Short mmCIF file of C-alpha atoms in Angstrom, two decimals:
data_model
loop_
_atom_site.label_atom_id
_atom_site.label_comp_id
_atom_site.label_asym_id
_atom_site.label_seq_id
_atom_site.Cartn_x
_atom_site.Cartn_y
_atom_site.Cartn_z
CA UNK A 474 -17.32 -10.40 5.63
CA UNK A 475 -14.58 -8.53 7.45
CA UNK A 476 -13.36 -5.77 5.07
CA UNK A 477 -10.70 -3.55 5.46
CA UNK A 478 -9.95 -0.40 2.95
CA UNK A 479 -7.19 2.39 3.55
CA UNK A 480 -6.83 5.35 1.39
CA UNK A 481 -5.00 8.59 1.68
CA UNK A 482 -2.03 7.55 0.11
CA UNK A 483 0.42 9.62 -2.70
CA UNK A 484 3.37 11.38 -3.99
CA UNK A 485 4.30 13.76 -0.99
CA UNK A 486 7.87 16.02 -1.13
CA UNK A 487 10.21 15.14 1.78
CA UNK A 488 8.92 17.10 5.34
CA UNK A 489 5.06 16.97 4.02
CA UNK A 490 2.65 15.29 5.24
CA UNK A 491 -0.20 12.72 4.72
CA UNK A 492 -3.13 11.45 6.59
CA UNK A 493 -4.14 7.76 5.69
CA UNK A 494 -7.75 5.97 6.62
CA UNK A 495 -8.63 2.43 6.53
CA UNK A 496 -12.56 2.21 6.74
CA UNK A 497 -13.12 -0.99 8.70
CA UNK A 498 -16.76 -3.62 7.79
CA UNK A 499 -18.03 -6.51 8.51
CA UNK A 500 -17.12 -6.67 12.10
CA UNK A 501 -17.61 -4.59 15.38
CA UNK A 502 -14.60 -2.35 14.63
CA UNK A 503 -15.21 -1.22 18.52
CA UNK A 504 -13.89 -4.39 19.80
CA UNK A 505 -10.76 -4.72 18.35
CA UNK A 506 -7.28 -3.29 18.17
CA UNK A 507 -5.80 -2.13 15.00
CA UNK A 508 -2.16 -1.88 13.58
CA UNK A 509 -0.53 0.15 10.58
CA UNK A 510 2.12 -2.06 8.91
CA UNK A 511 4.30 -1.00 5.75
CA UNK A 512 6.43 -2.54 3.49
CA UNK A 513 9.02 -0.82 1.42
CA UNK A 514 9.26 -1.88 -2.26
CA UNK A 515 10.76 -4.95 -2.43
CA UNK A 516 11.73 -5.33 0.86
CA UNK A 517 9.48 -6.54 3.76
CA UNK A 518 7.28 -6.17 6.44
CA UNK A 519 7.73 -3.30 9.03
CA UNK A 520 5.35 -2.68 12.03
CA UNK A 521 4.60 0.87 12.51
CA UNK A 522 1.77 1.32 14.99
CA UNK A 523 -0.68 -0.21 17.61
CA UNK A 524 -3.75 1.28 19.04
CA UNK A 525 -6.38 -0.04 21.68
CA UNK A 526 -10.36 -0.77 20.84
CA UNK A 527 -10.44 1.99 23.29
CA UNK A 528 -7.62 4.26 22.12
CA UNK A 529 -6.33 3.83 25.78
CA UNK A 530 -3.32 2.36 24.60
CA UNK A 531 -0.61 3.34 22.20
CA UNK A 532 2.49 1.78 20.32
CA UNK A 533 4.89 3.34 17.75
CA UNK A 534 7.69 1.86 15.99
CA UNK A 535 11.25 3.79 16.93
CA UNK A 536 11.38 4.68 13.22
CA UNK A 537 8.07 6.79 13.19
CA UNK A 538 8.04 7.78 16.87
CA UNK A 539 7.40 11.43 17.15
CA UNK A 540 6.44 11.94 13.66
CA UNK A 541 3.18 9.68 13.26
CA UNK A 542 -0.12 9.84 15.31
CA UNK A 543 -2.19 6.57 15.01
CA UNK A 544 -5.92 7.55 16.34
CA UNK A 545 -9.64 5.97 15.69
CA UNK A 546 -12.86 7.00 15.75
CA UNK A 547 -15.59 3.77 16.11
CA UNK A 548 -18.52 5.57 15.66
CA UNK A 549 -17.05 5.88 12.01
CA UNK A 550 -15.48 2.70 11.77
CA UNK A 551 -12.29 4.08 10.94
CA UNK A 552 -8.48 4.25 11.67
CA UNK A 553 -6.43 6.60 10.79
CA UNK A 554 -2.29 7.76 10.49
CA UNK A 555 -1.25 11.01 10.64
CA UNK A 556 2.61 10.95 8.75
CA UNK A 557 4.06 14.21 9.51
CA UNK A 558 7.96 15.42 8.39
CA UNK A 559 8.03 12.59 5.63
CA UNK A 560 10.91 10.85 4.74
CA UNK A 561 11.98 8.77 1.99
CA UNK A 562 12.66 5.79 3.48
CA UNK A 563 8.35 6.27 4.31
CA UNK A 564 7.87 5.63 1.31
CA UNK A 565 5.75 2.46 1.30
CA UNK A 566 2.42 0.20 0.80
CA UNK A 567 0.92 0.78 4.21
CA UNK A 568 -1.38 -1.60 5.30
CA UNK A 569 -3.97 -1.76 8.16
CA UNK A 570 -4.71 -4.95 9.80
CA UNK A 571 -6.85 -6.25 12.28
CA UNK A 572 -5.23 -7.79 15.72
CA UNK A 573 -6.83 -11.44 16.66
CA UNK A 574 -8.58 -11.58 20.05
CA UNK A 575 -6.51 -13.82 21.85
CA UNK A 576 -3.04 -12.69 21.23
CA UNK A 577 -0.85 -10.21 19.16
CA UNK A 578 -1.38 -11.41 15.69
CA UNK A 579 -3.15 -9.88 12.73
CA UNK A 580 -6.02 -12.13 11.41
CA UNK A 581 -7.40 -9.30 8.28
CA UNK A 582 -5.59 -6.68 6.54
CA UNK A 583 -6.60 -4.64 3.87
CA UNK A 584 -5.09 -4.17 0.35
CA UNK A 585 -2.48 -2.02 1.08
CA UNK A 586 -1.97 2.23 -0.08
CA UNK A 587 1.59 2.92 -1.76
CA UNK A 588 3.01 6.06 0.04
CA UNK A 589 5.86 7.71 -2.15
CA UNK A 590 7.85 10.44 -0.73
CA UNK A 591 10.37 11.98 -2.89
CA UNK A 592 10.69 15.53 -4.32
CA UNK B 434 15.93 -4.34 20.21
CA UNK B 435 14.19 -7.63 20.23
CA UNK B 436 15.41 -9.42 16.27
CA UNK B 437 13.73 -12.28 14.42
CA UNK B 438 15.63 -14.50 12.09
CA UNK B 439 14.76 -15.91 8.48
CA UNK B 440 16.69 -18.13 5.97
CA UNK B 441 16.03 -16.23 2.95
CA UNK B 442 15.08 -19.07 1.04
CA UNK B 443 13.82 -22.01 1.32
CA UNK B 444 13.39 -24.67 -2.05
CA UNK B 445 11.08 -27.82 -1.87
CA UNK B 446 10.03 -30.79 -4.53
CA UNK B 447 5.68 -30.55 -4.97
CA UNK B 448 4.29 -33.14 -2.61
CA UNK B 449 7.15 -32.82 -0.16
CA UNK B 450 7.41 -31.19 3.29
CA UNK B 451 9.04 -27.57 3.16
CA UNK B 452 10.46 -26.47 7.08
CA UNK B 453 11.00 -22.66 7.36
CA UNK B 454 12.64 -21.72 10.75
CA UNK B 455 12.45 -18.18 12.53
CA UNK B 456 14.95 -17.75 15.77
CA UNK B 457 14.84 -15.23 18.38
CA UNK B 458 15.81 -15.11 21.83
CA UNK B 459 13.68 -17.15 23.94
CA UNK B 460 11.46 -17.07 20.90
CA UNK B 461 9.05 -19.87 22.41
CA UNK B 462 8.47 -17.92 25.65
CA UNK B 463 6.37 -15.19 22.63
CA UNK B 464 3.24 -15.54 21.10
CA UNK B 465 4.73 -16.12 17.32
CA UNK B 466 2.53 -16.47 14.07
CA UNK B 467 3.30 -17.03 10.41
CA UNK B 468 2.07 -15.16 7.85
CA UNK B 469 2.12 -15.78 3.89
CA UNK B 470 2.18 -12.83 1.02
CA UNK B 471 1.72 -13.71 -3.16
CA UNK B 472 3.06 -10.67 -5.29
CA UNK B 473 1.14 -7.94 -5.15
CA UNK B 474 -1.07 -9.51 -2.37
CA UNK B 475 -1.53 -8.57 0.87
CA UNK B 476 -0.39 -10.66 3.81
CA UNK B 477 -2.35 -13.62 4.85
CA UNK B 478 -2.46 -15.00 8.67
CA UNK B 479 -1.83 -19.12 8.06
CA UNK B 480 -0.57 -20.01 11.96
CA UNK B 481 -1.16 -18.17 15.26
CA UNK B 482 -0.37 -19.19 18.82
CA UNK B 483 -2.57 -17.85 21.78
CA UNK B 484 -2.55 -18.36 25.20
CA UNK B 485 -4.26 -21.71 25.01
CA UNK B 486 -2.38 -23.46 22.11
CA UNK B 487 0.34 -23.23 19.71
CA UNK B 488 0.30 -24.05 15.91
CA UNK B 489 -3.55 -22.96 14.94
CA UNK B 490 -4.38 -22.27 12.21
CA UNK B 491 -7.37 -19.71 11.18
CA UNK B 492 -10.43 -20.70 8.99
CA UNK B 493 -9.60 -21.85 5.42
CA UNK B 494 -6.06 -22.26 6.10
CA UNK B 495 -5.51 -26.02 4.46
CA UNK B 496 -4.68 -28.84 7.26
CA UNK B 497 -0.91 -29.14 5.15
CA UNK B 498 0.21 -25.95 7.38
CA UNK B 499 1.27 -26.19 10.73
CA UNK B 500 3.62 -24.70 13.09
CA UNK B 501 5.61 -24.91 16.38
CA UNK B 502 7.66 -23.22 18.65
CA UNK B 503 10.08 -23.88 21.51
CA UNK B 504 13.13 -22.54 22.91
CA UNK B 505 14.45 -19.88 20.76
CA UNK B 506 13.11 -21.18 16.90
CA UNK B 507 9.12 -20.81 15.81
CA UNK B 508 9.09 -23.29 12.55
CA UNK B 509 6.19 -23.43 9.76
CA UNK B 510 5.91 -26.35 8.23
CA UNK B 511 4.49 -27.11 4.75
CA UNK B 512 3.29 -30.56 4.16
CA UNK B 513 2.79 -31.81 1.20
CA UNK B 514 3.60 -28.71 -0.58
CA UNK B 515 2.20 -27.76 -3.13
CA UNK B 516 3.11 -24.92 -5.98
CA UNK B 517 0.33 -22.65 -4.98
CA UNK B 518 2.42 -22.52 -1.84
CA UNK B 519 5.08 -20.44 -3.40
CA UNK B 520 5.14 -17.13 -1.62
CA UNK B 521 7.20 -15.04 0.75
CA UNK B 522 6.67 -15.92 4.37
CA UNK B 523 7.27 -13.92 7.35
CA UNK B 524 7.04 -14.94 11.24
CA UNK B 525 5.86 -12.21 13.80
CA UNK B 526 6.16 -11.96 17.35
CA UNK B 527 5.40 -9.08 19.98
CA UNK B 528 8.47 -8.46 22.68
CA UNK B 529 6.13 -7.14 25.54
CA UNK B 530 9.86 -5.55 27.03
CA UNK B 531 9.75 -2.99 24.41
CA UNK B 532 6.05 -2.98 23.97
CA UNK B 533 7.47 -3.75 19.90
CA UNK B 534 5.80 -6.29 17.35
CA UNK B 535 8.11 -7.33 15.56
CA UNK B 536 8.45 -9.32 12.15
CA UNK B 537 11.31 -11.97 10.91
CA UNK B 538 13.24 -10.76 7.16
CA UNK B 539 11.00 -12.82 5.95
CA UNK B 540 11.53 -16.12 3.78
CA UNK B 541 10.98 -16.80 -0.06
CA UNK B 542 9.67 -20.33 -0.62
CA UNK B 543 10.21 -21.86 -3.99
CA UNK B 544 8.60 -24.54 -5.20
CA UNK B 545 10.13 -26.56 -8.00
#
C-alpha cells in the first residue's frame, strides 16, 4: 500500500524557517517524481514544487521561488522542503503527492501538515 | 501565466448527471486531470489523461466518473450522482511553456 506521511510542520514567526518531510512506502520511491502542494485555509489548491526521481530536474512555483528548496534522498525514502524567509500567506496544509507515470498528474498524496506563520 | 477556470458551484438532484467544466487556453492540447477533496480530506485523483487516452480513471474510482477534454474546456462528469459525491473538485493541468502545474479555483458540488 502506497503511503505517504509529511511532518515538520508548526507555528513559525514571519522570516523563520521550517523544514518539512514526507516519508514515502509502499512503492519504489526511486522511480517516481514528487510534488509539494498547499492549500491555504479555506481556499484551494496551490502547486509549489516538482522534483525528478533523479533530482535532475527542478520546478518552483513563482510564489516560493528563491525562498524554498525541494530535495530527496531515496536511499531514505524521503522528500523534503526547505521554507526559508516565511510569510504569512505560507501559511498552509502542505501536502506531498506522488506524480503518475505517464503524465503530470498526482495519483497518492499524503494527509497533509498545517504550516502557520504568524508572530 | 497559464489560468484554469472553475464555476464555483455546481448543484445536482441524486441519481442525475452533474457536468463541471474547467477552461483554459488550448486546454485540450494539456494533459488535464480531476481531482476530488471531502473536508478535512486530502485530495483524491478520480480522472487522468496520458499520452495514450483521455478520461481514465485510476483503480477504485466508480465507472459513474468520467471526463473529457477538447479545445479549450476539460469537463468531469458525474453520472448518476450520488450524495457521497458532494465534495470540492479541482482540475489540474501542467503548461510545459512555463514548466508550471497548475490547478483550476476549484468547484463545490452540492448534492441535494
Amino acid at each position: 500500500e502506497v503511503q505517504l506521511v509529511e511532518s515538520g510542520g508548526g507555528l513559525v514567526q514571519p522570516g523563520g524557517s521550517l523544514r518539512l518531510s514526507c516519508a514515502a512506502s509502499g512503492f519504489t520511491f526511486s522511480s517516481y517524481s514528487m510534488n509539494w502542494v498547499r492549500q491555504a485555509p479555506g481556499k484551494g489548491l496551490e502547486w509549489v514544487s516538482y522534483i525528478s526521481s533523479s533530482s535532475r530536474t527542478i520546478y518552483y512555483a513563482d510564489s516560493v521561488k528563491g525562498r524554498f528548496t525541494i530535495s530527496r534522498d531515496n536511499a531514505k525514502n524521503s522528500l523534503y522542503l526547505q521554507m526559508n524567509s516565511l510569510r504569512a500567506e505560507d501559511t498552509a496544509v502542505y501536502f506531498c503527492a506522488r506524480e503518475g507515470e505517464s503524465s503530470r498528474y498526482f495519483d497518492y498524496w499524503g494527509q497533509g501538515t498545517l504550516v502557520t506563520v504568524s508572530s | 501565466s497559464y489560468e484554469l477556470t472553475q464555476p464555483p458551484s455546481v448543484s445536482v438532484s441524486p441519481g442525475q448527471t452533474a457536468s463541471i467544466t474547467c477552461s483554459g487556453d488550448k486546454l485540450g492540447d494539456k494533459h488535464a486531470c480531476w481531482y476530488q477533496q471531502k473536508p478535512g480530506q486530502s485530495p483524491v485523483l478520480v480522472i487522468f489523461q496520458d499520452i495514450y487516452q483521455a478520461g481514465k480513471r485510476p483503480s477504485g474510482i466508480p465507472e459513474r466518473f468520467s471526463g473529457s477534454n477538447s479545445g479549450n474546456t476539460a469537463t468531469l462528469t458525474i453520472s448518476g450522482t450520488q450524495a457521497m459525491d458532494e465534495a470540492d473538485y479541482y482540475c489540474q493541468a501542467w503548461d510545459s511553456s512555463t514548466a508550471r502545474v497548475v490547478f483550476g479555483g476549484g468547484t463545490k458540488l452540492t448534492v441535494l
